[in-house]
CSV table of C-alpha atoms in Angstrom, one decimal:
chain,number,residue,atom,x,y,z
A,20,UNK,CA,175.3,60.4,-66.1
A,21,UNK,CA,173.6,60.1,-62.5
A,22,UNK,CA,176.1,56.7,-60.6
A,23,UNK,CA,179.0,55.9,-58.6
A,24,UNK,CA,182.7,56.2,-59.5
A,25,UNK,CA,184.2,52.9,-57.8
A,26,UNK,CA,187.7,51.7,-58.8
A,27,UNK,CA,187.9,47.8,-59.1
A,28,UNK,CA,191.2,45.4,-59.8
A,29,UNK,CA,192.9,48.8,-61.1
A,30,UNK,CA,190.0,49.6,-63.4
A,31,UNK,CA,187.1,52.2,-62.9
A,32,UNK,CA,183.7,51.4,-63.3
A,33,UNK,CA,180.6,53.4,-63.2
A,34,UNK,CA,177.8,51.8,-61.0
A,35,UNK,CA,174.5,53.3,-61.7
A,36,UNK,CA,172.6,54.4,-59.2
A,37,UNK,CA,169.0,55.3,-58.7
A,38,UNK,CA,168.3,59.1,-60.3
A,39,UNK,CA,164.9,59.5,-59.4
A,40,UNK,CA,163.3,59.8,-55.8
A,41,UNK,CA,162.6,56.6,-54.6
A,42,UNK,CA,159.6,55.8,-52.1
A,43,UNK,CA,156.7,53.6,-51.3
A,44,UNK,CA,154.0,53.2,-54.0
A,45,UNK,CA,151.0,55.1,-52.9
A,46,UNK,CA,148.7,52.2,-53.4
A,47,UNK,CA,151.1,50.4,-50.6
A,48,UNK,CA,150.9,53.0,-48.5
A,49,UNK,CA,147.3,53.0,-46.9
A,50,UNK,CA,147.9,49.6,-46.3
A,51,UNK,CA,150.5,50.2,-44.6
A,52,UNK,CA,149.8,52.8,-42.4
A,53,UNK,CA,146.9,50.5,-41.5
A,54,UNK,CA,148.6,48.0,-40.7
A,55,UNK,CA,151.2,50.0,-38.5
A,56,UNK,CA,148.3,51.7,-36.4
A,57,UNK,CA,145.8,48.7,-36.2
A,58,UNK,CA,147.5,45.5,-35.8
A,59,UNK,CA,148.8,45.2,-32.3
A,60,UNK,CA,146.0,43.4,-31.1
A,61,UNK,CA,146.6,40.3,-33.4
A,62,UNK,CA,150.4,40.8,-32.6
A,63,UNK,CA,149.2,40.5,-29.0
A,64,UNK,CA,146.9,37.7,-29.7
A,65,UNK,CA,149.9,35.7,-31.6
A,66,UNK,CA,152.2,36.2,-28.7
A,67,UNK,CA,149.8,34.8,-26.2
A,68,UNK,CA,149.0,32.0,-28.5
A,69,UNK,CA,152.8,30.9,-28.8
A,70,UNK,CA,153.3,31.4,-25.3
A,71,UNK,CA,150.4,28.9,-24.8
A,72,UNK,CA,152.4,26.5,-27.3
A,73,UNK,CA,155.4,26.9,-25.8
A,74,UNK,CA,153.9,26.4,-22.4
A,75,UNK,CA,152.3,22.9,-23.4
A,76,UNK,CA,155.7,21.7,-25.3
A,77,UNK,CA,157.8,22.3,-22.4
A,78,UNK,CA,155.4,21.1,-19.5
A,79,UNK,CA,155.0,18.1,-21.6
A,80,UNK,CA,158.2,17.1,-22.2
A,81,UNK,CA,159.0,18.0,-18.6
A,82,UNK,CA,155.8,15.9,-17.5
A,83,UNK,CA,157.6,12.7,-19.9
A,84,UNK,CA,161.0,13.4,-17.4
A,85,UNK,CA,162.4,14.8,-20.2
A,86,UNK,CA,164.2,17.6,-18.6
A,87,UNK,CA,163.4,21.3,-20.4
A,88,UNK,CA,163.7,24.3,-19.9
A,89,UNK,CA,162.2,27.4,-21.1
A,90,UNK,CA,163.5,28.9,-24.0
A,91,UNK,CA,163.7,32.2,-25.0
A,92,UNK,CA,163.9,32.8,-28.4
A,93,UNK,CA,162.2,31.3,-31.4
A,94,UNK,CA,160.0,28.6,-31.4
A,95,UNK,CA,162.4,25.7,-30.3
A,96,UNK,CA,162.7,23.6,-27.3
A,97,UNK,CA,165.6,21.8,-26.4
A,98,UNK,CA,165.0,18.5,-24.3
A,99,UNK,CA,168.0,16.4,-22.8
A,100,UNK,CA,166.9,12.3,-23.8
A,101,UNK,CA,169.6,11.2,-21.8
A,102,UNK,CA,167.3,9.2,-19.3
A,103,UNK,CA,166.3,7.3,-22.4
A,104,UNK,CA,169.8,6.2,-22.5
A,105,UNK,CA,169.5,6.6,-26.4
A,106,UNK,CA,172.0,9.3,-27.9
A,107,UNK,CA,170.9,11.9,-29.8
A,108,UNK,CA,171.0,10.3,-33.4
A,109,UNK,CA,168.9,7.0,-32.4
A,110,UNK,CA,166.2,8.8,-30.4
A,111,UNK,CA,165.8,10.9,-33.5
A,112,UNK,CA,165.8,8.0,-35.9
A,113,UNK,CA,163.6,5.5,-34.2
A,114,UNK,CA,161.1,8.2,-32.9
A,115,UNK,CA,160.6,9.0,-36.2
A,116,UNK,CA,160.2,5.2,-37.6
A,117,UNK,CA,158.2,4.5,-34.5
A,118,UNK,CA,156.2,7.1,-33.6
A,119,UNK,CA,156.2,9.2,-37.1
A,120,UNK,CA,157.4,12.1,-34.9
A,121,UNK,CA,160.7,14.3,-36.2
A,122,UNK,CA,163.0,16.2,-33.9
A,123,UNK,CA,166.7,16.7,-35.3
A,124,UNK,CA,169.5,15.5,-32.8
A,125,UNK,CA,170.8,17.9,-30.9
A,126,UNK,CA,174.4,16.7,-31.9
A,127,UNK,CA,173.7,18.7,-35.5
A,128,UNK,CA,174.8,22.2,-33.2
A,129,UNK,CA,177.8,20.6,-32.2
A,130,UNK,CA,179.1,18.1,-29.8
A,131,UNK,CA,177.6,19.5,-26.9
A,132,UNK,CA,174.2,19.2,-27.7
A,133,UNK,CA,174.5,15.5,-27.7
A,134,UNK,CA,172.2,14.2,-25.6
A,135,UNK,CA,169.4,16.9,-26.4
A,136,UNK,CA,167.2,17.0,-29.4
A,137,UNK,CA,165.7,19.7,-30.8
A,138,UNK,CA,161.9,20.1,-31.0
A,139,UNK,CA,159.6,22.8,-32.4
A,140,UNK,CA,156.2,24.2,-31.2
A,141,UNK,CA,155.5,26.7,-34.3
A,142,UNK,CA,152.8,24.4,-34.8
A,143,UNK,CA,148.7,23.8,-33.7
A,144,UNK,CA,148.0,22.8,-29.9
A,145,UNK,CA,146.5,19.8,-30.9
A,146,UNK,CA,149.7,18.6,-33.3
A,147,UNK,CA,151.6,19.5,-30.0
A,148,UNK,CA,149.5,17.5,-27.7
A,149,UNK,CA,149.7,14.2,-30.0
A,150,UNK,CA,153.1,14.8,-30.5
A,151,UNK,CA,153.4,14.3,-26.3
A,152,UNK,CA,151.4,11.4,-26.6
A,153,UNK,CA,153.9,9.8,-28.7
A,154,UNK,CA,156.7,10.9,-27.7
A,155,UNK,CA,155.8,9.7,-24.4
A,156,UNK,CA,155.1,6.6,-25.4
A,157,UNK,CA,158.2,6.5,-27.1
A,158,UNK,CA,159.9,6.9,-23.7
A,159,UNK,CA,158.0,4.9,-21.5
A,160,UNK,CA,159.1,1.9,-23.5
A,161,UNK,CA,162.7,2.9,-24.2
A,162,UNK,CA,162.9,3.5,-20.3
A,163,UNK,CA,161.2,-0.2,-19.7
A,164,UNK,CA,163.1,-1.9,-22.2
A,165,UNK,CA,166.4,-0.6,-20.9
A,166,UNK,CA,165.5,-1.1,-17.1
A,167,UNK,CA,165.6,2.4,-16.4
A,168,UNK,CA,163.9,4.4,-13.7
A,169,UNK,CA,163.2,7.5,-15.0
A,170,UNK,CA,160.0,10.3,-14.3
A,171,UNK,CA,157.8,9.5,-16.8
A,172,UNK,CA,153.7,10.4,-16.6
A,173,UNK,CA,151.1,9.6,-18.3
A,174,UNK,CA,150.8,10.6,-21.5
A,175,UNK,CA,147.5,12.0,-21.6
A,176,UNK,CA,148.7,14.0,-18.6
A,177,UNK,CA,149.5,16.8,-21.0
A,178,UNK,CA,146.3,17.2,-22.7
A,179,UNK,CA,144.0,14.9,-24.8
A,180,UNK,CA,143.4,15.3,-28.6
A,181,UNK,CA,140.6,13.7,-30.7
């Protein structure tokens, strides 16, 4: 018998293990080695292309005086709202209702991301762009509403979509 002698609760058991010589199909192979020597330029492309999302989601929200910064690892920015003087939970919510636009409160990653929600630019330019429209709109009359001063820009200042 080709396995593994383990002993479990007191008892032996045999786990059986792979005999033959294991490896890559052929047929998966080629395609492999193709990929592996051929694809950096649309690896390079992709990276440029998110770097241009994430450029245009954090501008934006900065442009709205939502305050950003840059992030550095996966495709999530994370804007503080407080100058909406909304917490996290009913800028989410009413966004949403009122603008059809969903971010997820920063206070799901624990209590100190109250005050931040969490947005996501693995998505089209143009979804991005009309996303700043609303959200910007969103915040403009929060802002007015509650008397607040706050930076806020136009919001076709971060790009126009049809």
């Amino acid at each position: 018998a080709c396995g593994v002698r383990r002993a479990l609760g007191g008892s032996e058991m045999w786990i059986r293990a792979g005999c033959g010589i294991m490896s890559a199909p052929t047929a998966a192979q080629d395609p492999a080695l193709e990929a592996l020597t051929t694809a950096e330029a649309g690896v390079i492309r992709m990276l440029a292309e998110y770097d241009h999302r994430r450029r245009l989601l954090v501008d934006g929200l900065n442009a709205i005086g939502l305050e950003t910064f840059e992030p550095r690892g996966a495709f999530y920015a994370f804007p503080r709202i407080r100058s909406t003087g909304l917490d996290s939970e009913t800028f989410t919510e009413r966004l949403l209702r009122e603008e059809k636009v969903a971010v997820v409160p920063g206070n799901a990653f624990g209590p100190s991301g109250e005050g931040h929600v969490r947005t996501c630019y693995a998505t089209s330019s143009e979804r991005i762009e009309e996303a700043l429209r609303r959200i910007g709109r969103f915040v403009e009359r929060e802002r007015s509403a509650a008397g607040l001063n706050g930076s806020t820009a136009s919001p076709t200042a971060v790009g126009e979509a049809g």
